[in-house]
PDB file of N, CA and C in Angstrom:
ATOM      1  N   UNK A   1       9.510   4.403  14.675  1.00  0.00           N
ATOM      2  CA  UNK A   1       8.197   4.206  14.106  1.00  0.00           C
ATOM      3  C   UNK A   1       7.353   3.399  15.077  1.00  0.00           C
ATOM      4  N   UNK A   2       6.116   3.739  15.128  1.00  0.00           N
ATOM      5  CA  UNK A   2       5.149   3.029  15.943  1.00  0.00           C
ATOM      6  C   UNK A   2       4.924   1.640  15.365  1.00  0.00           C
ATOM      7  N   UNK A   3       5.049   0.625  16.206  1.00  0.00           N
ATOM      8  CA  UNK A   3       4.881  -0.738  15.704  1.00  0.00           C
ATOM      9  C   UNK A   3       3.417  -1.097  15.476  1.00  0.00           C
ATOM     10  N   UNK A   4       2.511  -0.425  16.151  1.00  0.00           N
ATOM     11  CA  UNK A   4       1.087  -0.688  15.969  1.00  0.00           C
ATOM     12  C   UNK A   4       0.611   0.054  14.723  1.00  0.00           C
ATOM     13  N   UNK A   5       0.183  -0.694  13.717  1.00  0.00           N
ATOM     14  CA  UNK A   5      -0.203  -0.085  12.446  1.00  0.00           C
ATOM     15  C   UNK A   5      -1.382   0.876  12.568  1.00  0.00           C
ATOM     16  N   UNK A   6      -2.182   0.750  13.595  1.00  0.00           N
ATOM     17  CA  UNK A   6      -3.299   1.675  13.769  1.00  0.00           C
ATOM     18  C   UNK A   6      -2.820   3.058  14.188  1.00  0.00           C
ATOM     19  N   UNK A   7      -1.593   3.137  14.665  1.00  0.00           N
ATOM     20  CA  UNK A   7      -1.011   4.425  15.058  1.00  0.00           C
ATOM     21  C   UNK A   7      -0.094   5.017  13.993  1.00  0.00           C
ATOM     22  N   UNK A   8       0.013   4.341  12.851  1.00  0.00           N
ATOM     23  CA  UNK A   8       0.846   4.889  11.780  1.00  0.00           C
ATOM     24  C   UNK A   8       0.279   6.218  11.305  1.00  0.00           C
ATOM     25  N   UNK A   9       1.190   7.079  10.843  1.00  0.00           N
ATOM     26  CA  UNK A   9       0.723   8.310  10.210  1.00  0.00           C
ATOM     27  C   UNK A   9       0.348   7.984   8.760  1.00  0.00           C
ATOM     28  N   UNK A  10      -0.186   8.960   8.073  1.00  0.00           N
ATOM     29  CA  UNK A  10      -0.660   8.737   6.705  1.00  0.00           C
ATOM     30  C   UNK A  10       0.467   8.279   5.776  1.00  0.00           C
ATOM     31  N   UNK A  11       1.650   8.853   5.929  1.00  0.00           N
ATOM     32  CA  UNK A  11       2.783   8.486   5.072  1.00  0.00           C
ATOM     33  C   UNK A  11       3.221   7.040   5.319  1.00  0.00           C
ATOM     34  N   UNK A  12       3.237   6.620   6.565  1.00  0.00           N
ATOM     35  CA  UNK A  12       3.597   5.239   6.881  1.00  0.00           C
ATOM     36  C   UNK A  12       2.586   4.269   6.276  1.00  0.00           C
ATOM     37  N   UNK A  13       1.301   4.615   6.403  1.00  0.00           N
ATOM     38  CA  UNK A  13       0.273   3.766   5.805  1.00  0.00           C
ATOM     39  C   UNK A  13       0.412   3.719   4.284  1.00  0.00           C
ATOM     40  N   UNK A  14       0.612   4.870   3.675  1.00  0.00           N
ATOM     41  CA  UNK A  14       0.759   4.932   2.220  1.00  0.00           C
ATOM     42  C   UNK A  14       1.949   4.080   1.772  1.00  0.00           C
ATOM     43  N   UNK A  15       3.040   4.151   2.499  1.00  0.00           N
ATOM     44  CA  UNK A  15       4.221   3.343   2.179  1.00  0.00           C
ATOM     45  C   UNK A  15       3.886   1.865   2.216  1.00  0.00           C
ATOM     46  N   UNK A  16       3.216   1.447   3.271  1.00  0.00           N
ATOM     47  CA  UNK A  16       2.863   0.034   3.416  1.00  0.00           C
ATOM     48  C   UNK A  16       1.928  -0.408   2.294  1.00  0.00           C
ATOM     49  N   UNK A  17       0.908   0.390   2.028  1.00  0.00           N
ATOM     50  CA  UNK A  17      -0.059   0.038   0.987  1.00  0.00           C
ATOM     51  C   UNK A  17       0.612  -0.062  -0.376  1.00  0.00           C
ATOM     52  N   UNK A  18       1.478   0.868  -0.698  1.00  0.00           N
ATOM     53  CA  UNK A  18       2.163   0.826  -1.993  1.00  0.00           C
ATOM     54  C   UNK A  18       3.088  -0.388  -2.087  1.00  0.00           C
ATOM     55  N   UNK A  19       3.758  -0.719  -1.001  1.00  0.00           N
ATOM     56  CA  UNK A  19       4.589  -1.926  -1.007  1.00  0.00           C
ATOM     57  C   UNK A  19       3.729  -3.171  -1.216  1.00  0.00           C
ATOM     58  N   UNK A  20       2.597  -3.207  -0.550  1.00  0.00           N
ATOM     59  CA  UNK A  20       1.690  -4.341  -0.716  1.00  0.00           C
ATOM     60  C   UNK A  20       1.223  -4.443  -2.168  1.00  0.00           C
ATOM     61  N   UNK A  21       0.839  -3.332  -2.738  1.00  0.00           N
ATOM     62  CA  UNK A  21       0.353  -3.336  -4.118  1.00  0.00           C
ATOM     63  C   UNK A  21       1.472  -3.645  -5.110  1.00  0.00           C
ATOM     64  N   UNK A  22       2.672  -3.194  -4.818  1.00  0.00           N
ATOM     65  CA  UNK A  22       3.809  -3.477  -5.709  1.00  0.00           C
ATOM     66  C   UNK A  22       4.098  -4.968  -5.777  1.00  0.00           C
ATOM     67  N   UNK A  23       3.682  -5.691  -4.764  1.00  0.00           N
ATOM     68  CA  UNK A  23       3.928  -7.134  -4.759  1.00  0.00           C
ATOM     69  C   UNK A  23       2.744  -7.926  -5.329  1.00  0.00           C
ATOM     70  N   UNK A  24       1.769  -7.239  -5.896  1.00  0.00           N
ATOM     71  CA  UNK A  24       0.565  -7.896  -6.426  1.00  0.00           C
ATOM     72  C   UNK A  24       0.886  -8.928  -7.491  1.00  0.00           C
ATOM     73  N   UNK A  25       1.892  -8.637  -8.307  1.00  0.00           N
ATOM     74  CA  UNK A  25       2.263  -9.574  -9.367  1.00  0.00           C
ATOM     75  C   UNK A  25       3.420 -10.472  -8.920  1.00  0.00           C
ATOM     76  N   UNK A  26       3.537 -10.623  -7.601  1.00  0.00           N
ATOM     77  CA  UNK A  26       4.503 -11.517  -6.950  1.00  0.00           C
ATOM     78  C   UNK A  26       5.944 -11.057  -7.039  1.00  0.00           C
ATOM     79  N   UNK A  27       6.162  -9.821  -7.450  1.00  0.00           N
ATOM     80  CA  UNK A  27       7.516  -9.269  -7.440  1.00  0.00           C
ATOM     81  C   UNK A  27       7.439  -7.758  -7.294  1.00  0.00           C
ATOM     82  N   UNK A  28       8.414  -7.209  -6.616  1.00  0.00           N
ATOM     83  CA  UNK A  28       8.532  -5.761  -6.506  1.00  0.00           C
ATOM     84  C   UNK A  28       9.648  -5.349  -7.449  1.00  0.00           C
ATOM     85  N   UNK A  29       9.262  -4.795  -8.584  1.00  0.00           N
ATOM     86  CA  UNK A  29      10.251  -4.390  -9.562  1.00  0.00           C
ATOM     87  C   UNK A  29      10.996  -3.144  -9.139  1.00  0.00           C
ATOM     88  N   UNK A  30      12.156  -2.943  -9.726  1.00  0.00           N
ATOM     89  CA  UNK A  30      12.986  -1.780  -9.409  1.00  0.00           C
ATOM     90  C   UNK A  30      12.240  -0.481  -9.708  1.00  0.00           C
ATOM     91  N   UNK A  31      11.486  -0.465 -10.807  1.00  0.00           N
ATOM     92  CA  UNK A  31      10.742   0.751 -11.159  1.00  0.00           C
ATOM     93  C   UNK A  31       9.670   1.049 -10.116  1.00  0.00           C
ATOM     94  N   UNK A  32       9.004   0.008  -9.640  1.00  0.00           N
ATOM     95  CA  UNK A  32       7.966   0.193  -8.627  1.00  0.00           C
ATOM     96  C   UNK A  32       8.569   0.679  -7.310  1.00  0.00           C
ATOM     97  N   UNK A  33       9.671   0.078  -6.896  1.00  0.00           N
ATOM     98  CA  UNK A  33      10.326   0.520  -5.661  1.00  0.00           C
ATOM     99  C   UNK A  33      10.823   1.952  -5.774  1.00  0.00           C
ATOM    100  N   UNK A  34      11.348   2.313  -6.934  1.00  0.00           N
ATOM    101  CA  UNK A  34      11.796   3.691  -7.160  1.00  0.00           C
ATOM    102  C   UNK A  34      10.618   4.659  -7.049  1.00  0.00           C
ATOM    103  N   UNK A  35       9.488   4.296  -7.658  1.00  0.00           N
ATOM    104  CA  UNK A  35       8.286   5.126  -7.585  1.00  0.00           C
ATOM    105  C   UNK A  35       7.875   5.334  -6.129  1.00  0.00           C
ATOM    106  N   UNK A  36       7.847   4.259  -5.358  1.00  0.00           N
ATOM    107  CA  UNK A  36       7.441   4.355  -3.954  1.00  0.00           C
ATOM    108  C   UNK A  36       8.404   5.252  -3.184  1.00  0.00           C
ATOM    109  N   UNK A  37       9.693   5.045  -3.369  1.00  0.00           N
ATOM    110  CA  UNK A  37      10.691   5.847  -2.660  1.00  0.00           C
ATOM    111  C   UNK A  37      10.580   7.326  -2.994  1.00  0.00           C
ATOM    112  N   UNK A  38      10.160   7.632  -4.217  1.00  0.00           N
ATOM    113  CA  UNK A  38      10.008   9.033  -4.634  1.00  0.00           C
ATOM    114  C   UNK A  38       8.746   9.675  -4.059  1.00  0.00           C
ATOM    115  N   UNK A  39       7.797   8.863  -3.595  1.00  0.00           N
ATOM    116  CA  UNK A  39       6.518   9.389  -3.127  1.00  0.00           C
ATOM    117  C   UNK A  39       6.311   9.308  -1.620  1.00  0.00           C
ATOM    118  N   UNK A  40       7.286   8.795  -0.906  1.00  0.00           N
ATOM    119  CA  UNK A  40       7.153   8.675   0.547  1.00  0.00           C
ATOM    120  C   UNK A  40       8.444   9.149   1.219  1.00  0.00           C
ATOM    121  N   UNK A  41       8.361   9.335   2.518  1.00  0.00           N
ATOM    122  CA  UNK A  41       9.542   9.713   3.290  1.00  0.00           C
ATOM    123  C   UNK A  41      10.539   8.565   3.315  1.00  0.00           C
ATOM    124  N   UNK A  42      11.797   8.868   3.103  1.00  0.00           N
ATOM    125  CA  UNK A  42      12.840   7.828   3.040  1.00  0.00           C
ATOM    126  C   UNK A  42      12.931   7.018   4.332  1.00  0.00           C
ATOM    127  N   UNK A  43      12.862   7.703   5.469  1.00  0.00           N
ATOM    128  CA  UNK A  43      12.971   6.992   6.747  1.00  0.00           C
ATOM    129  C   UNK A  43      11.784   6.055   6.944  1.00  0.00           C
ATOM    130  N   UNK A  44      10.593   6.488   6.523  1.00  0.00           N
ATOM    131  CA  UNK A  44       9.422   5.624   6.622  1.00  0.00           C
ATOM    132  C   UNK A  44       9.570   4.414   5.713  1.00  0.00           C
ATOM    133  N   UNK A  45      10.123   4.617   4.526  1.00  0.00           N
ATOM    134  CA  UNK A  45      10.272   3.511   3.584  1.00  0.00           C
ATOM    135  C   UNK A  45      11.091   2.386   4.193  1.00  0.00           C
ATOM    136  N   UNK A  46      12.242   2.721   4.741  1.00  0.00           N
ATOM    137  CA  UNK A  46      13.120   1.689   5.302  1.00  0.00           C
ATOM    138  C   UNK A  46      12.429   0.915   6.423  1.00  0.00           C
ATOM    139  N   UNK A  47      11.811   1.634   7.323  1.00  0.00           N
ATOM    140  CA  UNK A  47      11.178   1.004   8.475  1.00  0.00           C
ATOM    141  C   UNK A  47       9.961   0.183   8.068  1.00  0.00           C
ATOM    142  N   UNK A  48       9.112   0.756   7.259  1.00  0.00           N
ATOM    143  CA  UNK A  48       7.883   0.074   6.843  1.00  0.00           C
ATOM    144  C   UNK A  48       8.211  -1.118   5.940  1.00  0.00           C
ATOM    145  N   UNK A  49       9.250  -0.991   5.136  1.00  0.00           N
ATOM    146  CA  UNK A  49       9.644  -2.104   4.265  1.00  0.00           C
ATOM    147  C   UNK A  49      10.020  -3.322   5.108  1.00  0.00           C
ATOM    148  N   UNK A  50      10.684  -3.097   6.235  1.00  0.00           N
ATOM    149  CA  UNK A  50      11.030  -4.207   7.133  1.00  0.00           C
ATOM    150  C   UNK A  50       9.767  -4.858   7.692  1.00  0.00           C
ATOM    151  N   UNK A  51       8.800  -4.047   8.095  1.00  0.00           N
ATOM    152  CA  UNK A  51       7.536  -4.574   8.611  1.00  0.00           C
ATOM    153  C   UNK A  51       6.842  -5.377   7.521  1.00  0.00           C
ATOM    154  N   UNK A  52       6.751  -4.788   6.328  1.00  0.00           N
ATOM    155  CA  UNK A  52       6.076  -5.453   5.214  1.00  0.00           C
ATOM    156  C   UNK A  52       6.716  -6.799   4.893  1.00  0.00           C
ATOM    157  N   UNK A  53       8.029  -6.853   4.864  1.00  0.00           N
ATOM    158  CA  UNK A  53       8.734  -8.094   4.515  1.00  0.00           C
ATOM    159  C   UNK A  53       8.482  -9.225   5.507  1.00  0.00           C
ATOM    160  N   UNK A  54       8.078  -8.877   6.718  1.00  0.00           N
ATOM    161  CA  UNK A  54       7.807  -9.893   7.732  1.00  0.00           C
ATOM    162  C   UNK A  54       6.346 -10.330   7.774  1.00  0.00           C
ATOM    163  N   UNK A  55       5.498  -9.693   6.977  1.00  0.00           N
ATOM    164  CA  UNK A  55       4.068 -10.008   6.985  1.00  0.00           C
ATOM    165  C   UNK A  55       3.704 -10.975   5.863  1.00  0.00           C
ATOM    166  N   UNK A  56       2.690 -11.782   6.122  1.00  0.00           N
ATOM    167  CA  UNK A  56       2.109 -12.619   5.078  1.00  0.00           C
ATOM    168  C   UNK A  56       1.132 -11.764   4.278  1.00  0.00           C
ATOM    169  N   UNK A  57       0.656 -12.308   3.178  1.00  0.00           N
ATOM    170  CA  UNK A  57      -0.335 -11.603   2.372  1.00  0.00           C
ATOM    171  C   UNK A  57      -1.585 -11.306   3.204  1.00  0.00           C
ATOM    172  N   UNK A  58      -2.029 -12.271   3.956  1.00  0.00           N
ATOM    173  CA  UNK A  58      -3.205 -12.094   4.810  1.00  0.00           C
ATOM    174  C   UNK A  58      -2.971 -10.985   5.836  1.00  0.00           C
ATOM    175  N   UNK A  59      -1.814 -10.985   6.490  1.00  0.00           N
ATOM    176  CA  UNK A  59      -1.509  -9.949   7.480  1.00  0.00           C
ATOM    177  C   UNK A  59      -1.481  -8.567   6.834  1.00  0.00           C
ATOM    178  N   UNK A  60      -0.938  -8.493   5.639  1.00  0.00           N
ATOM    179  CA  UNK A  60      -0.870  -7.209   4.940  1.00  0.00           C
ATOM    180  C   UNK A  60      -2.261  -6.672   4.642  1.00  0.00           C
ATOM    181  N   UNK A  61      -3.088  -7.516   4.095  1.00  0.00           N
ATOM    182  CA  UNK A  61      -4.446  -7.095   3.766  1.00  0.00           C
ATOM    183  C   UNK A  61      -5.208  -6.697   5.024  1.00  0.00           C
ATOM    184  N   UNK A  62      -5.029  -7.445   6.081  1.00  0.00           N
ATOM    185  CA  UNK A  62      -5.688  -7.130   7.350  1.00  0.00           C
ATOM    186  C   UNK A  62      -5.209  -5.792   7.897  1.00  0.00           C
ATOM    187  N   UNK A  63      -3.908  -5.527   7.830  1.00  0.00           N
ATOM    188  CA  UNK A  63      -3.377  -4.236   8.290  1.00  0.00           C
ATOM    189  C   UNK A  63      -4.022  -3.085   7.520  1.00  0.00           C
ATOM    190  N   UNK A  64      -4.090  -3.230   6.205  1.00  0.00           N
ATOM    191  CA  UNK A  64      -4.651  -2.170   5.362  1.00  0.00           C
ATOM    192  C   UNK A  64      -6.112  -1.940   5.727  1.00  0.00           C
ATOM    193  N   UNK A  65      -6.873  -3.003   5.794  1.00  0.00           N
ATOM    194  CA  UNK A  65      -8.291  -2.884   6.093  1.00  0.00           C
ATOM    195  C   UNK A  65      -8.521  -2.288   7.482  1.00  0.00           C
ATOM    196  N   UNK A  66      -7.787  -2.741   8.472  1.00  0.00           N
ATOM    197  CA  UNK A  66      -7.941  -2.220   9.831  1.00  0.00           C
ATOM    198  C   UNK A  66      -7.571  -0.742   9.908  1.00  0.00           C
ATOM    199  N   UNK A  67      -6.503  -0.360   9.214  1.00  0.00           N
ATOM    200  CA  UNK A  67      -6.090   1.045   9.227  1.00  0.00           C
ATOM    201  C   UNK A  67      -7.192   1.930   8.639  1.00  0.00           C
ATOM    202  N   UNK A  68      -7.705   1.553   7.483  1.00  0.00           N
ATOM    203  CA  UNK A  68      -8.740   2.345   6.820  1.00  0.00           C
ATOM    204  C   UNK A  68      -9.987   2.444   7.697  1.00  0.00           C
ATOM    205  N   UNK A  69     -10.398   1.339   8.280  1.00  0.00           N
ATOM    206  CA  UNK A  69     -11.583   1.355   9.145  1.00  0.00           C
ATOM    207  C   UNK A  69     -11.349   2.177  10.406  1.00  0.00           C
ATOM    208  N   UNK A  70     -10.195   2.033  11.001  1.00  0.00           N
ATOM    209  CA  UNK A  70      -9.881   2.737  12.246  1.00  0.00           C
ATOM    210  C   UNK A  70      -9.810   4.254  12.030  1.00  0.00           C
ATOM    211  N   UNK A  71      -9.247   4.654  10.901  1.00  0.00           N
ATOM    212  CA  UNK A  71      -9.065   6.081  10.630  1.00  0.00           C
ATOM    213  C   UNK A  71     -10.202   6.681   9.821  1.00  0.00           C
ATOM    214  N   UNK A  72     -11.167   5.847   9.475  1.00  0.00           N
ATOM    215  CA  UNK A  72     -12.366   6.322   8.794  1.00  0.00           C
ATOM    216  C   UNK A  72     -12.021   7.235   7.615  1.00  0.00           C
ATOM    217  N   UNK A  73     -11.206   6.726   6.710  1.00  0.00           N
ATOM    218  CA  UNK A  73     -10.776   7.521   5.566  1.00  0.00           C
ATOM    219  C   UNK A  73     -11.969   7.921   4.717  1.00  0.00           C
ATOM    220  N   UNK A  74     -11.927   9.147   4.239  1.00  0.00           N
ATOM    221  CA  UNK A  74     -13.021   9.682   3.428  1.00  0.00           C
ATOM    222  C   UNK A  74     -12.990   9.083   2.023  1.00  0.00           C
ATOM    223  N   UNK A  75     -14.078   9.281   1.308  1.00  0.00           N
ATOM    224  CA  UNK A  75     -14.150   8.809  -0.080  1.00  0.00           C
ATOM    225  C   UNK A  75     -13.072   9.457  -0.921  1.00  0.00           C
ATOM    226  N   UNK A  76     -12.824  10.742  -0.693  1.00  0.00           N
ATOM    227  CA  UNK A  76     -11.787  11.446  -1.450  1.00  0.00           C
ATOM    228  C   UNK A  76     -10.409  10.870  -1.145  1.00  0.00           C
ATOM    229  N   UNK A  77     -10.130  10.602   0.115  1.00  0.00           N
ATOM    230  CA  UNK A  77      -8.839  10.013   0.476  1.00  0.00           C
ATOM    231  C   UNK A  77      -8.664   8.642  -0.178  1.00  0.00           C
ATOM    232  N   UNK A  78      -9.721   7.859  -0.187  1.00  0.00           N
ATOM    233  CA  UNK A  78      -9.644   6.537  -0.816  1.00  0.00           C
ATOM    234  C   UNK A  78      -9.479   6.651  -2.329  1.00  0.00           C
ATOM    235  N   UNK A  79     -10.209   7.579  -2.938  1.00  0.00           N
ATOM    236  CA  UNK A  79     -10.090   7.793  -4.385  1.00  0.00           C
ATOM    237  C   UNK A  79      -8.676   8.202  -4.743  1.00  0.00           C
ATOM    238  N   UNK A  80      -8.104   9.135  -3.976  1.00  0.00           N
ATOM    239  CA  UNK A  80      -6.719   9.577  -4.214  1.00  0.00           C
ATOM    240  C   UNK A  80      -5.742   8.421  -4.040  1.00  0.00           C
ATOM    241  N   UNK A  81      -5.981   7.603  -3.040  1.00  0.00           N
ATOM    242  CA  UNK A  81      -5.122   6.443  -2.782  1.00  0.00           C
ATOM    243  C   UNK A  81      -5.184   5.464  -3.950  1.00  0.00           C
ATOM    244  N   UNK A  82      -6.388   5.190  -4.434  1.00  0.00           N
ATOM    245  CA  UNK A  82      -6.544   4.251  -5.549  1.00  0.00           C
ATOM    246  C   UNK A  82      -5.901   4.781  -6.827  1.00  0.00           C
ATOM    247  N   UNK A  83      -5.941   6.092  -7.025  1.00  0.00           N
ATOM    248  CA  UNK A  83      -5.274   6.686  -8.200  1.00  0.00           C
ATOM    249  C   UNK A  83      -3.770   6.456  -8.126  1.00  0.00           C
ATOM    250  N   UNK A  84      -3.216   6.636  -6.941  1.00  0.00           N
ATOM    251  CA  UNK A  84      -1.781   6.424  -6.770  1.00  0.00           C
ATOM    252  C   UNK A  84      -1.406   4.958  -6.963  1.00  0.00           C
ATOM    253  N   UNK A  85      -2.241   4.063  -6.461  1.00  0.00           N
ATOM    254  CA  UNK A  85      -2.002   2.629  -6.644  1.00  0.00           C
ATOM    255  C   UNK A  85      -2.040   2.282  -8.131  1.00  0.00           C
ATOM    256  N   UNK A  86      -3.014   2.825  -8.843  1.00  0.00           N
ATOM    257  CA  UNK A  86      -3.134   2.542 -10.279  1.00  0.00           C
ATOM    258  C   UNK A  86      -1.910   3.066 -11.035  1.00  0.00           C
ATOM    259  N   UNK A  87      -1.406   4.234 -10.645  1.00  0.00           N
ATOM    260  CA  UNK A  87      -0.186   4.776 -11.245  1.00  0.00           C
ATOM    261  C   UNK A  87       0.983   3.837 -10.990  1.00  0.00           C
ATOM    262  N   UNK A  88       1.080   3.338  -9.764  1.00  0.00           N
ATOM    263  CA  UNK A  88       2.129   2.373  -9.417  1.00  0.00           C
ATOM    264  C   UNK A  88       2.037   1.136 -10.299  1.00  0.00           C
ATOM    265  N   UNK A  89       0.831   0.626 -10.477  1.00  0.00           N
ATOM    266  CA  UNK A  89       0.647  -0.574 -11.284  1.00  0.00           C
ATOM    267  C   UNK A  89       1.104  -0.377 -12.725  1.00  0.00           C
ATOM    268  N   UNK A  90       0.950   0.819 -13.240  1.00  0.00           N
ATOM    269  CA  UNK A  90       1.283   1.080 -14.646  1.00  0.00           C
ATOM    270  C   UNK A  90       2.744   1.484 -14.844  1.00  0.00           C
ATOM    271  N   UNK A  91       3.487   1.683 -13.773  1.00  0.00           N
ATOM    272  CA  UNK A  91       4.847   2.214 -13.850  1.00  0.00           C
ATOM    273  C   UNK A  91       5.793   1.314 -14.632  1.00  0.00           C
ATOM    274  N   UNK A  92       5.565   0.002 -14.596  1.00  0.00           N
ATOM    275  CA  UNK A  92       6.450  -0.916 -15.312  1.00  0.00           C
ATOM    276  C   UNK A  92       5.963  -1.202 -16.733  1.00  0.00           C
ATOM    277  N   UNK A  93       4.957  -0.449 -17.173  1.00  0.00           N
ATOM    278  CA  UNK A  93       4.452  -0.604 -18.537  1.00  0.00           C
ATOM    279  C   UNK A  93       3.408  -1.677 -18.686  1.00  0.00           C
ATOM    280  N   UNK A  94       3.109  -2.376 -17.611  1.00  0.00           N
ATOM    281  CA  UNK A  94       2.101  -3.427 -17.646  1.00  0.00           C
ATOM    282  C   UNK A  94       1.100  -3.199 -16.525  1.00  0.00           C
ATOM    283  N   UNK A  95      -0.137  -3.501 -16.807  1.00  0.00           N
ATOM    284  CA  UNK A  95      -1.193  -3.449 -15.797  1.00  0.00           C
ATOM    285  C   UNK A  95      -1.906  -4.787 -15.927  1.00  0.00           C
ATOM    286  N   UNK A  96      -1.315  -5.811 -15.297  1.00  0.00           N
ATOM    287  CA  UNK A  96      -1.766  -7.178 -15.535  1.00  0.00           C
ATOM    288  C   UNK A  96      -3.003  -7.549 -14.720  1.00  0.00           C
ATOM    289  N   UNK A  97      -3.506  -8.728 -14.975  1.00  0.00           N
ATOM    290  CA  UNK A  97      -4.753  -9.172 -14.360  1.00  0.00           C
ATOM    291  C   UNK A  97      -4.638  -9.296 -12.838  1.00  0.00           C
ATOM    292  N   UNK A  98      -3.482  -9.674 -12.330  1.00  0.00           N
ATOM    293  CA  UNK A  98      -3.305  -9.775 -10.870  1.00  0.00           C
ATOM    294  C   UNK A  98      -3.407  -8.396 -10.222  1.00  0.00           C
ATOM    295  N   UNK A  99      -2.828  -7.402 -10.873  1.00  0.00           N
ATOM    296  CA  UNK A  99      -2.892  -6.035 -10.352  1.00  0.00           C
ATOM    297  C   UNK A  99      -4.317  -5.498 -10.418  1.00  0.00           C
ATOM    298  N   UNK A 100      -4.998  -5.750 -11.510  1.00  0.00           N
ATOM    299  CA  UNK A 100      -6.393  -5.315 -11.639  1.00  0.00           C
ATOM    300  C   UNK A 100      -7.256  -5.991 -10.572  1.00  0.00           C
ATOM    301  N   UNK A 101      -7.027  -7.267 -10.367  1.00  0.00           N
ATOM    302  CA  UNK A 101      -7.785  -8.000  -9.358  1.00  0.00           C
ATOM    303  C   UNK A 101      -7.544  -7.416  -7.958  1.00  0.00           C
ATOM    304  N   UNK A 102      -6.299  -7.137  -7.629  1.00  0.00           N
ATOM    305  CA  UNK A 102      -5.993  -6.568  -6.316  1.00  0.00           C
ATOM    306  C   UNK A 102      -6.661  -5.210  -6.147  1.00  0.00           C
ATOM    307  N   UNK A 103      -6.609  -4.365  -7.166  1.00  0.00           N
ATOM    308  CA  UNK A 103      -7.236  -3.047  -7.061  1.00  0.00           C
ATOM    309  C   UNK A 103      -8.739  -3.189  -6.847  1.00  0.00           C
ATOM    310  N   UNK A 104      -9.381  -4.068  -7.594  1.00  0.00           N
ATOM    311  CA  UNK A 104     -10.828  -4.286  -7.420  1.00  0.00           C
ATOM    312  C   UNK A 104     -11.142  -4.839  -6.045  1.00  0.00           C
ATOM    313  N   UNK A 105     -10.320  -5.746  -5.552  1.00  0.00           N
ATOM    314  CA  UNK A 105     -10.525  -6.311  -4.223  1.00  0.00           C
ATOM    315  C   UNK A 105     -10.371  -5.229  -3.149  1.00  0.00           C
ATOM    316  N   UNK A 106      -9.346  -4.405  -3.269  1.00  0.00           N
ATOM    317  CA  UNK A 106      -9.158  -3.325  -2.300  1.00  0.00           C
ATOM    318  C   UNK A 106     -10.340  -2.358  -2.311  1.00  0.00           C
ATOM    319  N   UNK A 107     -10.798  -2.023  -3.501  1.00  0.00           N
ATOM    320  CA  UNK A 107     -11.959  -1.120  -3.594  1.00  0.00           C
ATOM    321  C   UNK A 107     -13.171  -1.723  -2.912  1.00  0.00           C
ATOM    322  N   UNK A 108     -13.433  -2.989  -3.138  1.00  0.00           N
ATOM    323  CA  UNK A 108     -14.611  -3.618  -2.535  1.00  0.00           C
ATOM    324  C   UNK A 108     -14.478  -3.733  -1.009  1.00  0.00           C
ATOM    325  N   UNK A 109     -13.266  -3.954  -0.527  1.00  0.00           N
ATOM    326  CA  UNK A 109     -13.060  -4.067   0.920  1.00  0.00           C
ATOM    327  C   UNK A 109     -13.054  -2.724   1.645  1.00  0.00           C
ATOM    328  N   UNK A 110     -12.565  -1.698   0.969  1.00  0.00           N
ATOM    329  CA  UNK A 110     -12.306  -0.443   1.657  1.00  0.00           C
ATOM    330  C   UNK A 110     -13.349   0.648   1.422  1.00  0.00           C
ATOM    331  N   UNK A 111     -14.129   0.513   0.390  1.00  0.00           N
ATOM    332  CA  UNK A 111     -15.107   1.578   0.121  1.00  0.00           C
ATOM    333  C   UNK A 111     -16.422   1.310   0.819  1.00  0.00           C
TER     334      UNK A 111
END
């Protein structure tokens, strides 16, 4: 895998973003990790998970923002991404205030 996040492919970016969002409520639940693993390439998951675990919250947010800006994602791509994030948030049966806040923050930063 390319270590420079600006060179990640779409699946690698999606994996990272979902991992970041899964940690919005300060824990990555088993259901959330299962959801992510079912929606991304297995090899990307393992590699990107290692990268994610070594990043701070600030570094994660910066990676996401830089990737979106660098790749000039379309409104449709962002809308599809936000739908998937919202599905992830609801997977454990709760859509708490921290998750809602993160989704709103991502929308304001990325749109």
